[in-house]
Amino acid sequence: MKAFADKGFHGTTTRDIAAAAGKSPAVLYVHHKSKEELLYQISKDGHETTLRLVRTAIATTADPAEALHRAMHDFALHHASSPTGARIVNYELAALAPEHLTEIRGIRRAIDDEMRRLVARGVEAGAFDVPDVDLTAAAILSLGIDLVRWYRDGGRWTPEQIADRYAGLALRLAGGAPRT
């Protein structure tokens, strides 16, 4: 992941990957058919983890505001706690083979659908007030995805501080009452 993060997928060679792992380039092919397949596995694992954590957070409560707070907190914490992996997962999609990209897009759609359903549930319950559920859900998810472009370890905020603040921002975007 470090090699992909440092040079991007296309700038990374199998020698770079092997050197980062402390192995010979031939070892890569023992475990993966290609550099693209390694990227796919990293992307798949990252997206499946994100989908699981969003679903788990939403399932913890029937209160849409509390569910959104938890989901955004966990989503942002996950991205800020592993920004290198999250950058690769979110910004190297164009390097995936068509069949791998189709699969990853399916997982991303599932994440989007979870957030969309949660915002819609909050609107129906009177907990949220938004003119466009789809756009609001997309904006909320964009918060967590985009933080990996600027966040670095040792910066001004810890991952937990970011997660707490982003959870509050998500509630505000949904037109919900802020948490204290």
Short mmCIF file of C-alpha atoms in Angstrom, two decimals:
data_model
loop_
_atom_site.label_atom_id
_atom_site.label_comp_id
_atom_site.label_asym_id
_atom_site.label_seq_id
_atom_site.Cartn_x
_atom_site.Cartn_y
_atom_site.Cartn_z
CA MET A 1 0.00 0.00 0.00
CA LYS A 2 2.86 2.37 0.76
CA ALA A 3 4.26 1.95 -2.75
CA PHE A 4 0.85 2.65 -4.33
CA ALA A 5 0.34 5.63 -2.02
CA ASP A 6 3.76 7.11 -2.72
CA LYS A 7 3.79 6.72 -6.52
CA GLY A 8 0.24 5.89 -7.53
CA PHE A 9 -0.71 2.65 -9.23
CA HIS A 10 0.81 3.46 -12.62
CA GLY A 11 4.03 4.86 -11.15
CA THR A 12 4.57 1.82 -8.93
CA THR A 13 6.57 -1.10 -10.26
CA THR A 14 6.55 -4.67 -9.01
CA ARG A 15 10.09 -3.96 -7.79
CA ASP A 16 8.73 -1.09 -5.66
CA ILE A 17 6.11 -3.38 -4.14
CA ALA A 18 8.62 -6.13 -3.47
CA ALA A 19 11.12 -3.69 -1.95
CA ALA A 20 8.45 -2.27 0.37
CA ALA A 21 7.63 -5.83 1.47
CA GLY A 22 11.30 -6.78 1.81
CA LYS A 23 10.91 -9.52 -0.81
CA SER A 24 12.02 -10.27 -4.34
CA PRO A 25 9.77 -9.19 -7.25
CA ALA A 26 9.05 -12.84 -8.09
CA VAL A 27 7.35 -13.32 -4.70
CA LEU A 28 4.56 -10.93 -5.74
CA TYR A 29 3.48 -13.37 -8.44
CA VAL A 30 3.35 -16.27 -5.99
CA HIS A 31 0.49 -14.50 -4.19
CA HIS A 32 -1.07 -12.32 -6.92
CA LYS A 33 -1.50 -12.77 -10.67
CA SER A 34 -0.61 -9.14 -11.32
CA LYS A 35 -0.07 -5.73 -9.81
CA GLU A 36 -3.68 -4.91 -10.73
CA GLU A 37 -4.94 -7.97 -8.87
CA LEU A 38 -3.10 -6.79 -5.76
CA LEU A 39 -4.75 -3.37 -6.09
CA TYR A 40 -8.12 -5.07 -6.54
CA GLN A 41 -7.65 -7.11 -3.36
CA ILE A 42 -6.67 -4.01 -1.38
CA SER A 43 -9.68 -2.15 -2.79
CA LYS A 44 -12.09 -5.01 -2.19
CA ASP A 45 -10.95 -5.49 1.40
CA GLY A 46 -11.18 -1.76 2.10
CA HIS A 47 -14.65 -1.38 0.60
CA GLU A 48 -16.01 -4.50 2.31
CA THR A 49 -14.66 -3.27 5.65
CA THR A 50 -16.32 0.11 5.12
CA LEU A 51 -19.64 -1.47 4.17
CA ARG A 52 -19.52 -3.67 7.27
CA LEU A 53 -18.75 -0.80 9.62
CA VAL A 54 -21.53 1.39 8.15
CA ARG A 55 -24.06 -1.43 8.40
CA THR A 56 -22.99 -2.26 11.95
CA ALA A 57 -23.24 1.36 13.09
CA ILE A 58 -26.69 1.79 11.53
CA ALA A 59 -27.94 -1.45 13.09
CA THR A 60 -27.01 -0.40 16.62
CA THR A 61 -30.04 1.85 17.09
CA ALA A 62 -33.51 2.57 15.73
CA ASP A 63 -32.95 6.33 16.17
CA PRO A 64 -31.91 7.70 12.74
CA ALA A 65 -29.97 10.61 14.26
CA GLU A 66 -28.00 8.34 16.56
CA ALA A 67 -27.44 5.88 13.70
CA LEU A 68 -26.13 8.66 11.43
CA HIS A 69 -23.89 9.97 14.19
CA ARG A 70 -22.42 6.51 14.77
CA ALA A 71 -22.11 5.65 11.09
CA MET A 72 -20.31 8.89 10.24
CA HIS A 73 -18.13 8.67 13.33
CA ASP A 74 -17.02 5.13 12.44
CA PHE A 75 -16.68 5.94 8.72
CA ALA A 76 -14.48 8.98 9.40
CA LEU A 77 -12.47 7.20 12.11
CA HIS A 78 -11.77 4.32 9.75
CA HIS A 79 -10.56 6.67 7.00
CA ALA A 80 -8.46 8.83 9.34
CA SER A 81 -6.97 5.81 11.12
CA SER A 82 -5.69 4.32 7.87
CA PRO A 83 -5.41 7.24 5.43
CA THR A 84 -2.86 5.53 3.19
CA GLY A 85 -5.08 2.55 2.54
CA ALA A 86 -8.15 4.75 2.22
CA ARG A 87 -6.41 6.96 -0.37
CA ILE A 88 -5.57 3.93 -2.47
CA VAL A 89 -9.04 2.43 -2.13
CA ASN A 90 -10.76 5.69 -3.10
CA TYR A 91 -8.42 7.26 -5.64
CA GLU A 92 -6.91 4.38 -7.66
CA LEU A 93 -10.18 2.92 -8.95
CA ALA A 94 -9.43 3.85 -12.56
CA ALA A 95 -6.51 1.40 -12.54
CA LEU A 96 -8.77 -1.59 -11.89
CA ALA A 97 -9.64 -4.04 -14.66
CA PRO A 98 -13.24 -3.61 -15.88
CA GLU A 99 -14.56 -6.70 -14.08
CA HIS A 100 -12.87 -5.67 -10.83
CA LEU A 101 -14.11 -2.10 -11.15
CA THR A 102 -17.65 -3.38 -11.69
CA GLU A 103 -17.45 -5.41 -8.48
CA ILE A 104 -16.01 -2.50 -6.46
CA ARG A 105 -18.66 -0.14 -7.83
CA GLY A 106 -21.27 -2.62 -6.60
CA ILE A 107 -19.86 -2.45 -3.07
CA ARG A 108 -19.70 1.35 -3.26
CA ARG A 109 -23.35 1.40 -4.37
CA ALA A 110 -24.23 -0.72 -1.35
CA ILE A 111 -22.49 1.81 0.94
CA ASP A 112 -24.32 4.66 -0.82
CA ASP A 113 -27.63 2.79 -0.51
CA GLU A 114 -27.14 2.28 3.23
CA MET A 115 -26.55 5.99 3.76
CA ARG A 116 -29.41 6.98 1.46
CA ARG A 117 -31.84 4.69 3.31
CA LEU A 118 -30.67 6.06 6.64
CA VAL A 119 -31.19 9.68 5.58
CA ALA A 120 -34.60 8.82 4.10
CA ARG A 121 -35.58 7.04 7.32
CA GLY A 122 -34.56 10.14 9.28
CA VAL A 123 -36.64 12.39 7.01
CA GLU A 124 -39.67 10.09 7.38
CA ALA A 125 -39.25 10.09 11.17
CA GLY A 126 -38.97 13.89 11.28
CA ALA A 127 -35.40 13.71 12.62
CA PHE A 128 -33.89 15.18 9.43
CA ASP A 129 -34.94 17.97 7.13
CA VAL A 130 -33.34 17.88 3.69
CA PRO A 131 -34.61 18.86 0.25
CA ASP A 132 -32.70 16.03 -1.49
CA VAL A 133 -32.00 12.72 0.26
CA ASP A 134 -29.65 11.43 -2.44
CA LEU A 135 -27.50 14.55 -2.55
CA THR A 136 -27.36 14.74 1.24
CA ALA A 137 -26.26 11.10 1.54
CA ALA A 138 -23.58 11.66 -1.13
CA ALA A 139 -22.31 14.78 0.65
CA ILE A 140 -22.12 12.96 3.97
CA LEU A 141 -20.10 10.10 2.50
CA SER A 142 -17.87 12.58 0.67
CA LEU A 143 -16.77 14.02 4.00
CA GLY A 144 -15.11 10.78 5.01
CA ILE A 145 -13.74 9.93 1.60
CA ASP A 146 -12.19 13.35 1.06
CA LEU A 147 -10.50 13.59 4.45
CA VAL A 148 -7.82 11.17 3.23
CA ARG A 149 -6.66 13.80 0.74
CA TRP A 150 -5.56 16.16 3.51
CA TYR A 151 -5.21 14.14 6.72
CA ARG A 152 -1.76 13.02 7.86
CA ASP A 153 -0.70 11.41 11.13
CA GLY A 154 0.63 13.88 13.65
CA GLY A 155 -1.40 16.78 12.28
CA ARG A 156 -3.64 19.23 14.08
CA TRP A 157 -6.44 16.72 14.83
CA THR A 158 -6.44 13.10 15.94
CA PRO A 159 -8.56 10.54 14.10
CA GLU A 160 -10.97 10.47 17.05
CA GLN A 161 -11.37 14.27 17.02
CA ILE A 162 -12.07 14.20 13.30
CA ALA A 163 -14.59 11.37 13.73
CA ASP A 164 -16.42 13.27 16.48
CA ARG A 165 -16.56 16.50 14.48
CA TYR A 166 -17.52 14.79 11.24
CA ALA A 167 -20.36 12.97 13.01
CA GLY A 168 -21.68 16.37 14.09
CA LEU A 169 -21.24 17.76 10.58
CA ALA A 170 -23.19 14.82 9.13
CA LEU A 171 -26.11 15.57 11.46
CA ARG A 172 -26.06 19.22 10.40
CA LEU A 173 -25.97 18.28 6.71
CA ALA A 174 -29.03 16.11 7.29
CA GLY A 175 -30.81 18.96 9.04
CA GLY A 176 -30.75 17.11 12.34
CA ALA A 177 -30.20 18.48 15.81
CA PRO A 178 -26.51 18.60 16.76
CA ARG A 179 -25.32 16.29 19.54
CA THR A 180 -23.83 17.75 22.69
#
